[in-house]
CSV table of C-alpha atoms and ligand atoms in Angstrom, one decimal:
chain,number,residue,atom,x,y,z
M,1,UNK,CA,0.0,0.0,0.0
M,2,UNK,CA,1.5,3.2,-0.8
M,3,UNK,CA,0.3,7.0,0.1
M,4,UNK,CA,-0.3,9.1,-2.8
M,5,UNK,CA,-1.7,12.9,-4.1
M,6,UNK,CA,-2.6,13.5,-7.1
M,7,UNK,CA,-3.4,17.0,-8.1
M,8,UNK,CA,-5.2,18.0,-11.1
M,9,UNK,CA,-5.4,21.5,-13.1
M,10,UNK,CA,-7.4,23.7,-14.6
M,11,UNK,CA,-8.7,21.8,-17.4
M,12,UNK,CA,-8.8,18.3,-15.7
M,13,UNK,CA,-11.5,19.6,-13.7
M,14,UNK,CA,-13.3,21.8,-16.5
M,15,UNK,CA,-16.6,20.3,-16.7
M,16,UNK,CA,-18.7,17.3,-14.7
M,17,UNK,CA,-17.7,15.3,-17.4
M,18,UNK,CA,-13.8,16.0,-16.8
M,19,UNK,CA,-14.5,15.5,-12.8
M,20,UNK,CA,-16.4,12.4,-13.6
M,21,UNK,CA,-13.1,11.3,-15.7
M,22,UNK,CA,-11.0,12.6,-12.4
M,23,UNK,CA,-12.8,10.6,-9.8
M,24,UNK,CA,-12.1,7.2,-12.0
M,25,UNK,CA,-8.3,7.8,-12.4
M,26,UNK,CA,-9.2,8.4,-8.1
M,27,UNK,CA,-10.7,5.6,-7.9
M,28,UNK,CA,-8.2,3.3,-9.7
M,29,UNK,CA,-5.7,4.5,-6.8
M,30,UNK,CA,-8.1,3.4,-4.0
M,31,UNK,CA,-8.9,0.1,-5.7
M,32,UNK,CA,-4.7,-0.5,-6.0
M,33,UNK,CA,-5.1,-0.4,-2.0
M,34,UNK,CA,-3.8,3.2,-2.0
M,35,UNK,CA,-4.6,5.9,0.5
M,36,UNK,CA,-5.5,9.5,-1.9
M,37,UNK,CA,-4.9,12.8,-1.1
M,38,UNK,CA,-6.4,14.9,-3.9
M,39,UNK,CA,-5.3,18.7,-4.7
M,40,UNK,CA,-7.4,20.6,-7.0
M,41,UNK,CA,-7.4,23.8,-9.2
M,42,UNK,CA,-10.6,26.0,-10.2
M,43,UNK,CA,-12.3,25.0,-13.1
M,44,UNK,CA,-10.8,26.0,-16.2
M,45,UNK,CA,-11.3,30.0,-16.2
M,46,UNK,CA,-12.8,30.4,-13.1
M,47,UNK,CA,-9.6,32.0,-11.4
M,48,UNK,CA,-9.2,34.8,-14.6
M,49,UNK,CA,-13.0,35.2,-14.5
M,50,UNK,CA,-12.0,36.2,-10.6
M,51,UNK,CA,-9.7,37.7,-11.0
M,52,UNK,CA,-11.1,40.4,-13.7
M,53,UNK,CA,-14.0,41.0,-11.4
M,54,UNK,CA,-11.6,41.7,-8.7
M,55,UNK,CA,-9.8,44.0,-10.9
M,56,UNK,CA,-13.1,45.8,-12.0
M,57,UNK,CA,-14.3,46.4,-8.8
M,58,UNK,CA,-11.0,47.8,-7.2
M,59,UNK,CA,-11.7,50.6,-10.5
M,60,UNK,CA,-8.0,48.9,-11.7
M,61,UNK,CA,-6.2,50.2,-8.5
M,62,UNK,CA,-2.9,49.0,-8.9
M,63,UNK,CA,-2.7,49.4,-5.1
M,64,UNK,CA,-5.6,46.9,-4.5
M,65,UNK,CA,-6.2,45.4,-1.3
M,66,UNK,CA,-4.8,41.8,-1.6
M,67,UNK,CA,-6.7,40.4,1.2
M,68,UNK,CA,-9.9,40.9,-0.4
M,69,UNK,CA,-8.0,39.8,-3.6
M,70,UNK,CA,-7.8,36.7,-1.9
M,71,UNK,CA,-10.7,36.0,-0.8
M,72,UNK,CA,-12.2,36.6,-4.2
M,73,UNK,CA,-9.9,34.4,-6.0
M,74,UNK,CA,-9.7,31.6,-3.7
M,75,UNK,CA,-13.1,30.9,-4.4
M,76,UNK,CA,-12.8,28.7,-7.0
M,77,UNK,CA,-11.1,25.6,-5.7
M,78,UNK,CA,-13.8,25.6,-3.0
M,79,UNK,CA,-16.0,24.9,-6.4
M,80,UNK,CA,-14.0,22.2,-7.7
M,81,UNK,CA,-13.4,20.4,-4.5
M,82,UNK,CA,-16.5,20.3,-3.6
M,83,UNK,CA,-17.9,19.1,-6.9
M,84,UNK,CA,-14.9,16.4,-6.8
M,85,UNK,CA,-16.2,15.0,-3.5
M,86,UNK,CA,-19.8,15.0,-4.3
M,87,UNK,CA,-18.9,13.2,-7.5
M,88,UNK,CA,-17.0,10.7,-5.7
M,89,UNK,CA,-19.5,10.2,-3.1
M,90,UNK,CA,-22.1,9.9,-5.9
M,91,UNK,CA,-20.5,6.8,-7.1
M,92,UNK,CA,-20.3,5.2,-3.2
M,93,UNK,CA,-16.7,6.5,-2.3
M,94,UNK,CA,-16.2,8.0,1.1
M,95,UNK,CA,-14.6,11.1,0.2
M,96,UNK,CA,-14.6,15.0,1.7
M,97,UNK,CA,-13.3,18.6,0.7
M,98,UNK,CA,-11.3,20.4,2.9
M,99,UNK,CA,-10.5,23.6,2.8
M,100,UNK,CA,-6.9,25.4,3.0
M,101,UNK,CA,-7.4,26.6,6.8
M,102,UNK,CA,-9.2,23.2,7.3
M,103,UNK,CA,-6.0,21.2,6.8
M,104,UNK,CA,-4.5,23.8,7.9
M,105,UNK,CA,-2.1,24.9,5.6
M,106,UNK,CA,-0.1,28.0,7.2
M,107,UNK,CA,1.3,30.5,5.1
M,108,UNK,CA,3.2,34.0,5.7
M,109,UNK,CA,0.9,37.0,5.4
M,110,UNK,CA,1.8,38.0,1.5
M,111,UNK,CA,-1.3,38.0,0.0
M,112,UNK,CA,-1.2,36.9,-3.9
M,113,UNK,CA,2.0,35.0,-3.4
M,114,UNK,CA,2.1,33.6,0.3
M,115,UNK,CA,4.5,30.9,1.2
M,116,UNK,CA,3.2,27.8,2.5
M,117,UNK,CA,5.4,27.9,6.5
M,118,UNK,CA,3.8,24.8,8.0
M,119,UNK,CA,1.1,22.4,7.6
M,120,UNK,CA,0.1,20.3,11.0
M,121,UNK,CA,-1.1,17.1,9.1
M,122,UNK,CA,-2.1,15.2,11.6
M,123,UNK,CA,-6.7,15.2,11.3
M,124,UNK,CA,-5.7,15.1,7.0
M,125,UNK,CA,-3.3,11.5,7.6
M,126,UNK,CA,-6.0,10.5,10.3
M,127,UNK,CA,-9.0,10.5,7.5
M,128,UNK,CA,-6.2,8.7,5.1
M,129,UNK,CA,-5.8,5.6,7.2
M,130,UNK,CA,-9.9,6.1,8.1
M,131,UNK,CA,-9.8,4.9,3.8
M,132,UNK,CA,-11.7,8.5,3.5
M,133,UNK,CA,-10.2,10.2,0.1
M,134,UNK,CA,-9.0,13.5,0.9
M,135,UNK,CA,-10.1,16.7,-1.8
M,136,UNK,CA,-8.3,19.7,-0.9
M,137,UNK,CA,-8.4,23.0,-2.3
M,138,UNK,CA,-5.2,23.9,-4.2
M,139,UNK,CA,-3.6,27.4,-3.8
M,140,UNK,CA,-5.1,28.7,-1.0
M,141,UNK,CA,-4.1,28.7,2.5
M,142,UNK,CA,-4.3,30.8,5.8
M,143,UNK,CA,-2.2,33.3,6.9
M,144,UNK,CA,-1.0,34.4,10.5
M,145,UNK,CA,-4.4,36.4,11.3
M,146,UNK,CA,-6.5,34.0,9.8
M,147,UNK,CA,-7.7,35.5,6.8
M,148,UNK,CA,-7.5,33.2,3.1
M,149,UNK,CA,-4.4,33.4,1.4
M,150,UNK,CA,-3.2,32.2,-2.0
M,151,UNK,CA,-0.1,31.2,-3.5
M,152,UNK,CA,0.3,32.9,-6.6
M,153,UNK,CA,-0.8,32.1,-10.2
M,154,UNK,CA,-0.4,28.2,-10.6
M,155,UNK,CA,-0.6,27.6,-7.1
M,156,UNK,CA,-2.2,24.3,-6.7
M,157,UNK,CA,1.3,22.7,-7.8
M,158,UNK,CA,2.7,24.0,-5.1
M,159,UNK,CA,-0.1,23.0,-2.6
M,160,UNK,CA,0.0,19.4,-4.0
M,161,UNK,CA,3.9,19.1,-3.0
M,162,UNK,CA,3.7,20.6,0.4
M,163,UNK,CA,0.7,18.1,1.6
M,164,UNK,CA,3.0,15.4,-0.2
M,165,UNK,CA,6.1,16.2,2.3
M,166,UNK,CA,3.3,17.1,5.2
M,167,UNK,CA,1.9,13.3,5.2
M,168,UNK,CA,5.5,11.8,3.5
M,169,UNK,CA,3.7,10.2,0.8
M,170,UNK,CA,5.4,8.3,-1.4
M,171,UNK,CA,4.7,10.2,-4.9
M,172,UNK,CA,2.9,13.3,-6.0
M,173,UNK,CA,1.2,13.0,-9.5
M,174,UNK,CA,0.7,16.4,-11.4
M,175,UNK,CA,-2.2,15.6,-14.1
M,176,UNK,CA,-2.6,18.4,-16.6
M,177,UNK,CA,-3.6,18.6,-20.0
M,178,UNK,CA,0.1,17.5,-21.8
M,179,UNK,CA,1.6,14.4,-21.2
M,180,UNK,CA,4.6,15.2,-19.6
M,181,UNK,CA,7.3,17.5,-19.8
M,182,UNK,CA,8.9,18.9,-23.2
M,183,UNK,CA,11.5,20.0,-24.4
M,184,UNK,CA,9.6,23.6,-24.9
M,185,UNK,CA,5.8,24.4,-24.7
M,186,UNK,CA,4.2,21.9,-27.5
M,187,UNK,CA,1.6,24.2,-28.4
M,188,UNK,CA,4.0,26.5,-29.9
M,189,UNK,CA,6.6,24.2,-31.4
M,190,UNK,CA,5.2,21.0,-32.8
M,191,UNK,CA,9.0,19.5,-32.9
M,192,UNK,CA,9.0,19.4,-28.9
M,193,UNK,CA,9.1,16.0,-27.4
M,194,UNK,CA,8.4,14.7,-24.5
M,195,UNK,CA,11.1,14.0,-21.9
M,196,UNK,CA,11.1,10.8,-19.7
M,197,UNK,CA,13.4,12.2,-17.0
M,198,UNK,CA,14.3,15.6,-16.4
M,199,UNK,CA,16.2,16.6,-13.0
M,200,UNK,CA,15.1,18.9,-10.4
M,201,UNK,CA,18.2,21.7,-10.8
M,202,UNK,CA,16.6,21.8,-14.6
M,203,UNK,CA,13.1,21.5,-14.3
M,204,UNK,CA,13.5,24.7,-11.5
M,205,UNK,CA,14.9,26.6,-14.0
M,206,UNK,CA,12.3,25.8,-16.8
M,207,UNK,CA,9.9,26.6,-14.6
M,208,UNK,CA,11.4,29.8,-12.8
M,209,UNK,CA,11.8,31.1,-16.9
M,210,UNK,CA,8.2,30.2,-17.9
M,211,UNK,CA,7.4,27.0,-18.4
M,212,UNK,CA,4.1,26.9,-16.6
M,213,UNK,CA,3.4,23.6,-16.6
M,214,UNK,CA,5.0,23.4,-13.0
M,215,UNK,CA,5.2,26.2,-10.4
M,216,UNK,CA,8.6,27.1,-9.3
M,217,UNK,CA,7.7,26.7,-6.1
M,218,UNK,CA,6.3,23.1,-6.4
M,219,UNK,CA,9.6,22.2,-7.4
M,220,UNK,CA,12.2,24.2,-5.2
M,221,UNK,CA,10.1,22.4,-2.2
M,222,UNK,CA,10.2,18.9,-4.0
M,223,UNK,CA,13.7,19.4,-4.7
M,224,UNK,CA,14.4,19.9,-0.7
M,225,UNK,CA,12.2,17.4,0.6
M,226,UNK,CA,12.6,14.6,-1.5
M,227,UNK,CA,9.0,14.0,-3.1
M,228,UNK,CA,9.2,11.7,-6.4
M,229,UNK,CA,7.1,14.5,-8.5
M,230,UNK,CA,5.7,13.4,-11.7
M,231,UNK,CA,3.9,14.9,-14.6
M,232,UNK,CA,1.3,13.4,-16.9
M,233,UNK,CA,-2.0,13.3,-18.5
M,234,UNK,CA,-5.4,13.3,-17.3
M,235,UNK,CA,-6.8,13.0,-20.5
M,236,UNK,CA,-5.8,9.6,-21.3
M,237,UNK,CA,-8.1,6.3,-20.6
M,238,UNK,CA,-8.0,3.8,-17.8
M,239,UNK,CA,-5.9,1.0,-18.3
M,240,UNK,CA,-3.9,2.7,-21.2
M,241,UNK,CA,0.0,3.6,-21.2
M,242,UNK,CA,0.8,7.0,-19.6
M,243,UNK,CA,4.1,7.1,-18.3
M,244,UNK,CA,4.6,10.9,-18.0
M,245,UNK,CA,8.2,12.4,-16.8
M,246,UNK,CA,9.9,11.9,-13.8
M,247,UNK,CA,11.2,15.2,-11.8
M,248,UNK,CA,14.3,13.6,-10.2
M,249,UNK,CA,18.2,13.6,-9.4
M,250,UNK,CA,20.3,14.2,-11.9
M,251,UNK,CA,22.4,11.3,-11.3
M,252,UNK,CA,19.1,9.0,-12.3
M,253,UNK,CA,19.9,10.5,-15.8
M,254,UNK,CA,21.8,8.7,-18.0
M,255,UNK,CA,21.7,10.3,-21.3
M,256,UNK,CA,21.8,14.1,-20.5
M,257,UNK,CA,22.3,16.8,-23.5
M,258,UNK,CA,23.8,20.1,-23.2
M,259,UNK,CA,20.5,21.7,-23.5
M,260,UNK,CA,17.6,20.7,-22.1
M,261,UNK,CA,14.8,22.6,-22.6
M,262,UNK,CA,14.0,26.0,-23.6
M,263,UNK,CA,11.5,28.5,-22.2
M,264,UNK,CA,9.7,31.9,-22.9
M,265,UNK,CA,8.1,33.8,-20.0
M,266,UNK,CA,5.9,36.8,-21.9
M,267,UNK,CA,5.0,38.3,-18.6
M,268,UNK,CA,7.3,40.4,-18.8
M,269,UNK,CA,8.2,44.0,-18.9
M,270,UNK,CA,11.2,46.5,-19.6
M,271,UNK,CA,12.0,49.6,-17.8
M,272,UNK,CA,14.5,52.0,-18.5
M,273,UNK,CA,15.6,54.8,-15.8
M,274,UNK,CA,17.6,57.3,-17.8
M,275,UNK,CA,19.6,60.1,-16.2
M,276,UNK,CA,20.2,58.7,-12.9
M,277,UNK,CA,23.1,59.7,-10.5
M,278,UNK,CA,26.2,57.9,-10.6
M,279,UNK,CA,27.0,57.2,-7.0
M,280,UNK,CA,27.0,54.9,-4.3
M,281,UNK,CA,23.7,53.9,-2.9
M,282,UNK,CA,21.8,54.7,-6.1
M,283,UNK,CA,20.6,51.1,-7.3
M,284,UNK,CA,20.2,50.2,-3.5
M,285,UNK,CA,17.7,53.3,-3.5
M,286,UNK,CA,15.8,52.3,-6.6
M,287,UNK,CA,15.3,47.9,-5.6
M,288,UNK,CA,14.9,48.8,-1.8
M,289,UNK,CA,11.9,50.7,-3.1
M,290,UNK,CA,11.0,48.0,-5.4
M,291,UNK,CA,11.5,44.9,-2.9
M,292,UNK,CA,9.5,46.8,-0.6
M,293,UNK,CA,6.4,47.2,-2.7
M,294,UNK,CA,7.1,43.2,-3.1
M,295,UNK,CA,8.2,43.7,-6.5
M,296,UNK,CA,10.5,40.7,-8.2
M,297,UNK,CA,13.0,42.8,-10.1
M,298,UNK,CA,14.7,40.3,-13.1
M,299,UNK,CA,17.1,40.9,-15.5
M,300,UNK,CA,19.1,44.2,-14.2
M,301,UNK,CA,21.9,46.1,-16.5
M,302,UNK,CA,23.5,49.2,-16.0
M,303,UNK,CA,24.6,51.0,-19.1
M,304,UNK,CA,27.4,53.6,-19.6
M,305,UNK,CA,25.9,56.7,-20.5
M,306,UNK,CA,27.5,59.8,-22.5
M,307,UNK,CA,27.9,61.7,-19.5
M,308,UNK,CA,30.4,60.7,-17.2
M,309,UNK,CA,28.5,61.4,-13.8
M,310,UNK,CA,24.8,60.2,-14.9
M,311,UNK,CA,24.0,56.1,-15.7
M,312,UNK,CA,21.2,54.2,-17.6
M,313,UNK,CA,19.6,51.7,-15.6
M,314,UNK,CA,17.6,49.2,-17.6
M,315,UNK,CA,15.5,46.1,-15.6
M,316,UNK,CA,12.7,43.8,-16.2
M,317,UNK,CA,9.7,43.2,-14.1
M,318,UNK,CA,6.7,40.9,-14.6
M,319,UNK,CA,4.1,42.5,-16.7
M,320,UNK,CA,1.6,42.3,-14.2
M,321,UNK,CA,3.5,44.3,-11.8
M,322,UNK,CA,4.6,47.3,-14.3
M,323,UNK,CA,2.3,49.2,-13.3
M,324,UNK,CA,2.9,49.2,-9.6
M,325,UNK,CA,6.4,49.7,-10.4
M,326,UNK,CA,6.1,52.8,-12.4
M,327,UNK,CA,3.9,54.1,-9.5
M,328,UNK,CA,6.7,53.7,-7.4
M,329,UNK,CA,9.3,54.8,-9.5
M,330,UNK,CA,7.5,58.0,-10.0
M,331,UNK,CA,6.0,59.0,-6.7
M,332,UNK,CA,10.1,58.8,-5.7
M,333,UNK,CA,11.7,60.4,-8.5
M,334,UNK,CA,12.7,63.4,-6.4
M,335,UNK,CA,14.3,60.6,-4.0
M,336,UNK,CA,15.8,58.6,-6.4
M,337,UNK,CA,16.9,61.3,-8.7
M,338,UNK,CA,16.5,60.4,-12.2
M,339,UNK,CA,15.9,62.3,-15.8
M,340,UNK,CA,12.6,60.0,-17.4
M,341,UNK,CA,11.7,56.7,-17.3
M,342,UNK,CA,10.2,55.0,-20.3
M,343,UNK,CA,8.9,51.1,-20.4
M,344,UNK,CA,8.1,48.6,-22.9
M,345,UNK,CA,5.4,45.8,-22.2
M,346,UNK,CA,5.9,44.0,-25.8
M,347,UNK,CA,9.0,42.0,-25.3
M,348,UNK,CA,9.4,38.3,-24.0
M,349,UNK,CA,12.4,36.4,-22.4
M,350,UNK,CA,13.5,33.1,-23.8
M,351,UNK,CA,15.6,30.4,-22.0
M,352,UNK,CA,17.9,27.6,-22.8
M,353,UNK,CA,17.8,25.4,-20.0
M,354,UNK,CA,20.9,22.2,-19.7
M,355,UNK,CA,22.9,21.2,-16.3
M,356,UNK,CA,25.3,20.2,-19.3
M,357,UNK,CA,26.2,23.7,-20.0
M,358,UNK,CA,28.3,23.3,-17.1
M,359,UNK,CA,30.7,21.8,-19.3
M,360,UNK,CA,30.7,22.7,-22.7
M,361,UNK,CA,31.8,25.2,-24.2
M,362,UNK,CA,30.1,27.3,-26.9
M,363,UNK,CA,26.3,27.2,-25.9
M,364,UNK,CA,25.9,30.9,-25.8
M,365,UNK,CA,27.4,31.4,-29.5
M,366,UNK,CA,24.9,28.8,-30.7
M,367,UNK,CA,22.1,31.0,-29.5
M,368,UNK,CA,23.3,34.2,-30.7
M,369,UNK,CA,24.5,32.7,-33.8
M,370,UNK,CA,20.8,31.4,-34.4
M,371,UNK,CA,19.0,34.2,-33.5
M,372,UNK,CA,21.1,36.7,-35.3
M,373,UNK,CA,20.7,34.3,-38.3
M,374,UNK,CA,16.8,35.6,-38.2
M,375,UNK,CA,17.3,39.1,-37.4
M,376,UNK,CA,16.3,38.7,-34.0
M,377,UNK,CA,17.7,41.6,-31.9
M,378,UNK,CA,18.5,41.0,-28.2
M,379,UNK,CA,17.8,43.8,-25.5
M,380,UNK,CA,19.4,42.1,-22.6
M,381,UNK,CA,21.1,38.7,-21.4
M,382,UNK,CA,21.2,37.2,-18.7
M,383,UNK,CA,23.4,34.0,-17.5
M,384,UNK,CA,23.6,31.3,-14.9
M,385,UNK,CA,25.7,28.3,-14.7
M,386,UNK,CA,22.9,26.3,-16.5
M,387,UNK,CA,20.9,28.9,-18.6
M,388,UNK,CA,20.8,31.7,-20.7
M,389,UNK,CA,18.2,34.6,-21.2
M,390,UNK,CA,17.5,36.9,-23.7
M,391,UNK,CA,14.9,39.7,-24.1
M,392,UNK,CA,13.8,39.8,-27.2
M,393,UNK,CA,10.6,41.5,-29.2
M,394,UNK,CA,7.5,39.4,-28.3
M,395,UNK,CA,6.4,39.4,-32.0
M,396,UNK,CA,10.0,37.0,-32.2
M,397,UNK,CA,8.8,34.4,-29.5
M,398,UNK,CA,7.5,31.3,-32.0
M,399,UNK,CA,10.5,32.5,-34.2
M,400,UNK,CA,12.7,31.7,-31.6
M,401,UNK,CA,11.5,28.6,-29.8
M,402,UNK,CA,11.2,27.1,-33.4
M,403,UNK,CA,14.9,28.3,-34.3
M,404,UNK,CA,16.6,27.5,-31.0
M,405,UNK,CA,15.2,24.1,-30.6
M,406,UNK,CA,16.3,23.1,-34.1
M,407,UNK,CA,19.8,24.3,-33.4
M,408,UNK,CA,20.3,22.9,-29.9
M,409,UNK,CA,19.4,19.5,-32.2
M,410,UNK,CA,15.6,19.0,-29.8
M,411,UNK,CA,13.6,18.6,-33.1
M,412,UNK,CA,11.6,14.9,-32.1
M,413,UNK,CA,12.9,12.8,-35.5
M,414,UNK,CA,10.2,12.4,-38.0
M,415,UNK,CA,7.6,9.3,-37.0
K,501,ADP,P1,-2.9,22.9,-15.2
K,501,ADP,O1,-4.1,23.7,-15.4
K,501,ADP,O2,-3.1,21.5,-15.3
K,501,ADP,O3,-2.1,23.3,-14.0
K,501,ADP,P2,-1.1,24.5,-16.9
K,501,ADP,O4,-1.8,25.3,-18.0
K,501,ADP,O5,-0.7,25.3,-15.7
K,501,ADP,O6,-2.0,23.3,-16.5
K,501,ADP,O7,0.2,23.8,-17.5
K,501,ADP,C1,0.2,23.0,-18.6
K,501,ADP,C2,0.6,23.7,-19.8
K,501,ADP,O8,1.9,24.1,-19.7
K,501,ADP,C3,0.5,22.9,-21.1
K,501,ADP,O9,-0.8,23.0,-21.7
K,501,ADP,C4,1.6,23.6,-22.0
K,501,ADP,O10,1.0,24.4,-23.0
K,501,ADP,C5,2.4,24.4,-21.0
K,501,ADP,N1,3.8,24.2,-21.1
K,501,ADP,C6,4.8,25.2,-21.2
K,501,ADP,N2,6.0,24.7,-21.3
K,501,ADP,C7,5.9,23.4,-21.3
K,501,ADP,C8,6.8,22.3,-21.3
K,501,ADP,N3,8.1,22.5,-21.4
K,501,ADP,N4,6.3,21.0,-21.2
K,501,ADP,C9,5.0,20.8,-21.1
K,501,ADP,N5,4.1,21.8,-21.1
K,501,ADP,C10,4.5,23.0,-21.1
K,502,LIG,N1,-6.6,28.3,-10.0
K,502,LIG,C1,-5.3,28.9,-9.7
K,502,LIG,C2,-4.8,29.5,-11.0
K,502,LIG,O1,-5.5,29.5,-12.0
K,502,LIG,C3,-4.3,27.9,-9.2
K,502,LIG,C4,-3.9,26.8,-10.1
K,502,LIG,O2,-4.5,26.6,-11.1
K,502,LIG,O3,-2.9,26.1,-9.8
K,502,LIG,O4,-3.7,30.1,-11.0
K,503,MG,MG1,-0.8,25.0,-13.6
């Protein structure tokens, strides 16, 4: 007998028909003498539905009050689990929802993009070994004063890997609407195919750079506690093949290439501070602002300028905080001391991702070669020891996944 969550996204839970499809792959665990903890997300398009009617009645505040944010937005894995549970009941399984504070599942107070800090498991593991199947709400939790928290977008990933450490079960399935992994998103490039294995060093970079089919978070916390993390299908039939990919150590890799997958990330945005003092203290002025507006600043670069006592400052933010972030900037330009600021939402950031690139040479030139080859101009880089980002026009992104994963040799061989 083996312990075992299995979350399921978005889509998986779409419709009754989709739940109805959900509670047999459930029930297939239970009858293999399994004990089920299941994590759900809202039903396909509840959360932006939410979401916009959060926006709309804050009158597009970029300020808005998060707690109420999240108390909105929340809302729709209470849907989903509960539908999940009656569903499962329906067809004579003893199941029940639970919410995120009826776990509990503690999180810091940062609303929109808590982190999960504890989660006391003990009434969850006690309705496990009762043989009730437990349907939790994904992505929400409760924060230090009690009020509903959530854990950014993608959330119920995340959720799904914390309950796996909190009752040390002994895998946590991801089920989404792609069979696995790839080695880039296969809706854009048809060539992608699927990896069996990827390790957790890569699969945190993929996701940290955009690949949403796992939340960064998810995997960091897999990555430290140990949980064998797989991705696969719901959408396949009981009883068929559906081997997925395996998040795991890199020594479980045999075959590894110097590039293992490549990203894009369009949430993105550029800023440009032009003018600015050059002295001590001034970037520390300009991202302490920023950090403490809980702003993630990304790619940073500061440019020479003609003058020898004024800079350039260029950064990128996520899209969906450029507006906060030009608040800022401007309510402190006195403070900060800068000539004009100018910003650029249409641009995206692409990623080649390989823990190979630790030891081979030349995997930058290849990318620049390749996307010079198009025409494609790059606005900033950025490196680690296993990946490189550039900015690039957003009109370039299918362009560029389709170029780079020819000439990092990913293209699946014809069938
Ligand atoms: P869910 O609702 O199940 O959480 P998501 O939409 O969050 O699903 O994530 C699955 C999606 O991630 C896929 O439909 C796919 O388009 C996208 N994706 C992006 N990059 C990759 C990749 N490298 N491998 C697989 N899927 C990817
Ligand atoms: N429903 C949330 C979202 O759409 C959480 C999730 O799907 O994981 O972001
Ligand atoms: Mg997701």
């Amino acid at each position: 007998m083996a312990r075992v969550v299995m979350k399921f996204g978005g889509t998986s839970v779409g419709s009754i028909e989709r739940i109805r499809h959900v509670a047999g792959l459930v029930r297939a665990e239970r009858e293999a003498g399994n004990e089920v903890a299941v994590l759900v997300s809202a039903m396909a398009g509840d959360t932006d539905r939410l979401v916009a009617l959060v926006k709309e009645a804050g009158e597009h505040n970029p300020h808005l009050p998060m707690r109420e944010y999240d108390a909105v937005v929340s809302s729709g894995e209470q849907v989903s689990s509960g539908l999940l549970a009656l569903t499962l009941n329906a067809s004579g399984m003893a199941a029940r929802s639970w919410t995120g504070w009826q776990i509990p599942i503690h999180t810091t107070e940062v609303h929109g993009k808590a982190r999960i800090t504890d989660i006391p498991a003990s009434a969850l593991i006690h309705a496990l070994t009762d043989g009730e199947v437990a349907v939790i709400t994904g992505f929400q939790g409760v924060g230090p004063d009690g009020a509903i928290t959530t854990l950014g977008r993608g959330g119920t990933d995340t959720s799904a890997v914390a309950i796996a450490a909190a009752i040390k079960a002994d895998r946590c399935d991801i089920y989404t609407d792609v069979d696995g992994v790839y080695t880039t998103d296969p809706r854009i490039v048809q060539k992608a195919h699927k990896l069996d294995k990827i390790s957790y060093e890569e699969m945190l970079e993929m996701a940290s750079l955009g690949a949403k089919v796992l939340q960064t978070r998810s995997v960091e916390m897999a990555m430290i506690h140990r949980v064998p993390l797989r991705v696969l299908s719901s959408f396949y039939e009981l009883g068929t093949e559906n081997g997925g990919t395996l998040v795991c150590d890199e020594d479980e890799i045999v075959e590894t290439q110097v590039v293992s997958g490549i990203t894009y990330s369009r949430d993105e945005a550029r800023v440009n501070l032009l003018q600015i003092e050059d002295k001590p203290g001034v970037a520390s002025a300009i991202f302490g602002l920023l950090a403490d507006a809980n702003i993630n600043v990304d790619m940073i670069v500061q440019n020479v300028s003609r003058s020898a006592t004024q800079t350039n400052m260029t950064f990128t933010v996520p899209e969906s905080e450029l507006e906060k972030t030009l608040s800022v900037l401007t309510s402190n330009q006195d403070g900060i001391g800068y000539g004009s600021l100018s910003s650029d939402n249409n641009v995206v950031k692409v990623s080649v991702v390989g823990v190979g690139m630790r030891s081979h040479a030349g995997t930058a030139k290849t990318m620049f070669q390749a996307l010079a080859e198009k025409g494609i101009n790059i606005q900033v880089i950025a490196t680690s020891e296993i990946k490189i980002s550039v900015l690039i026009d957003e009109e370039y992104t299918e362009l560029a996944l389709r170029t780079l994963h020819t000439a990092y040799g990913l293209d699946a061989p014809l069938e």
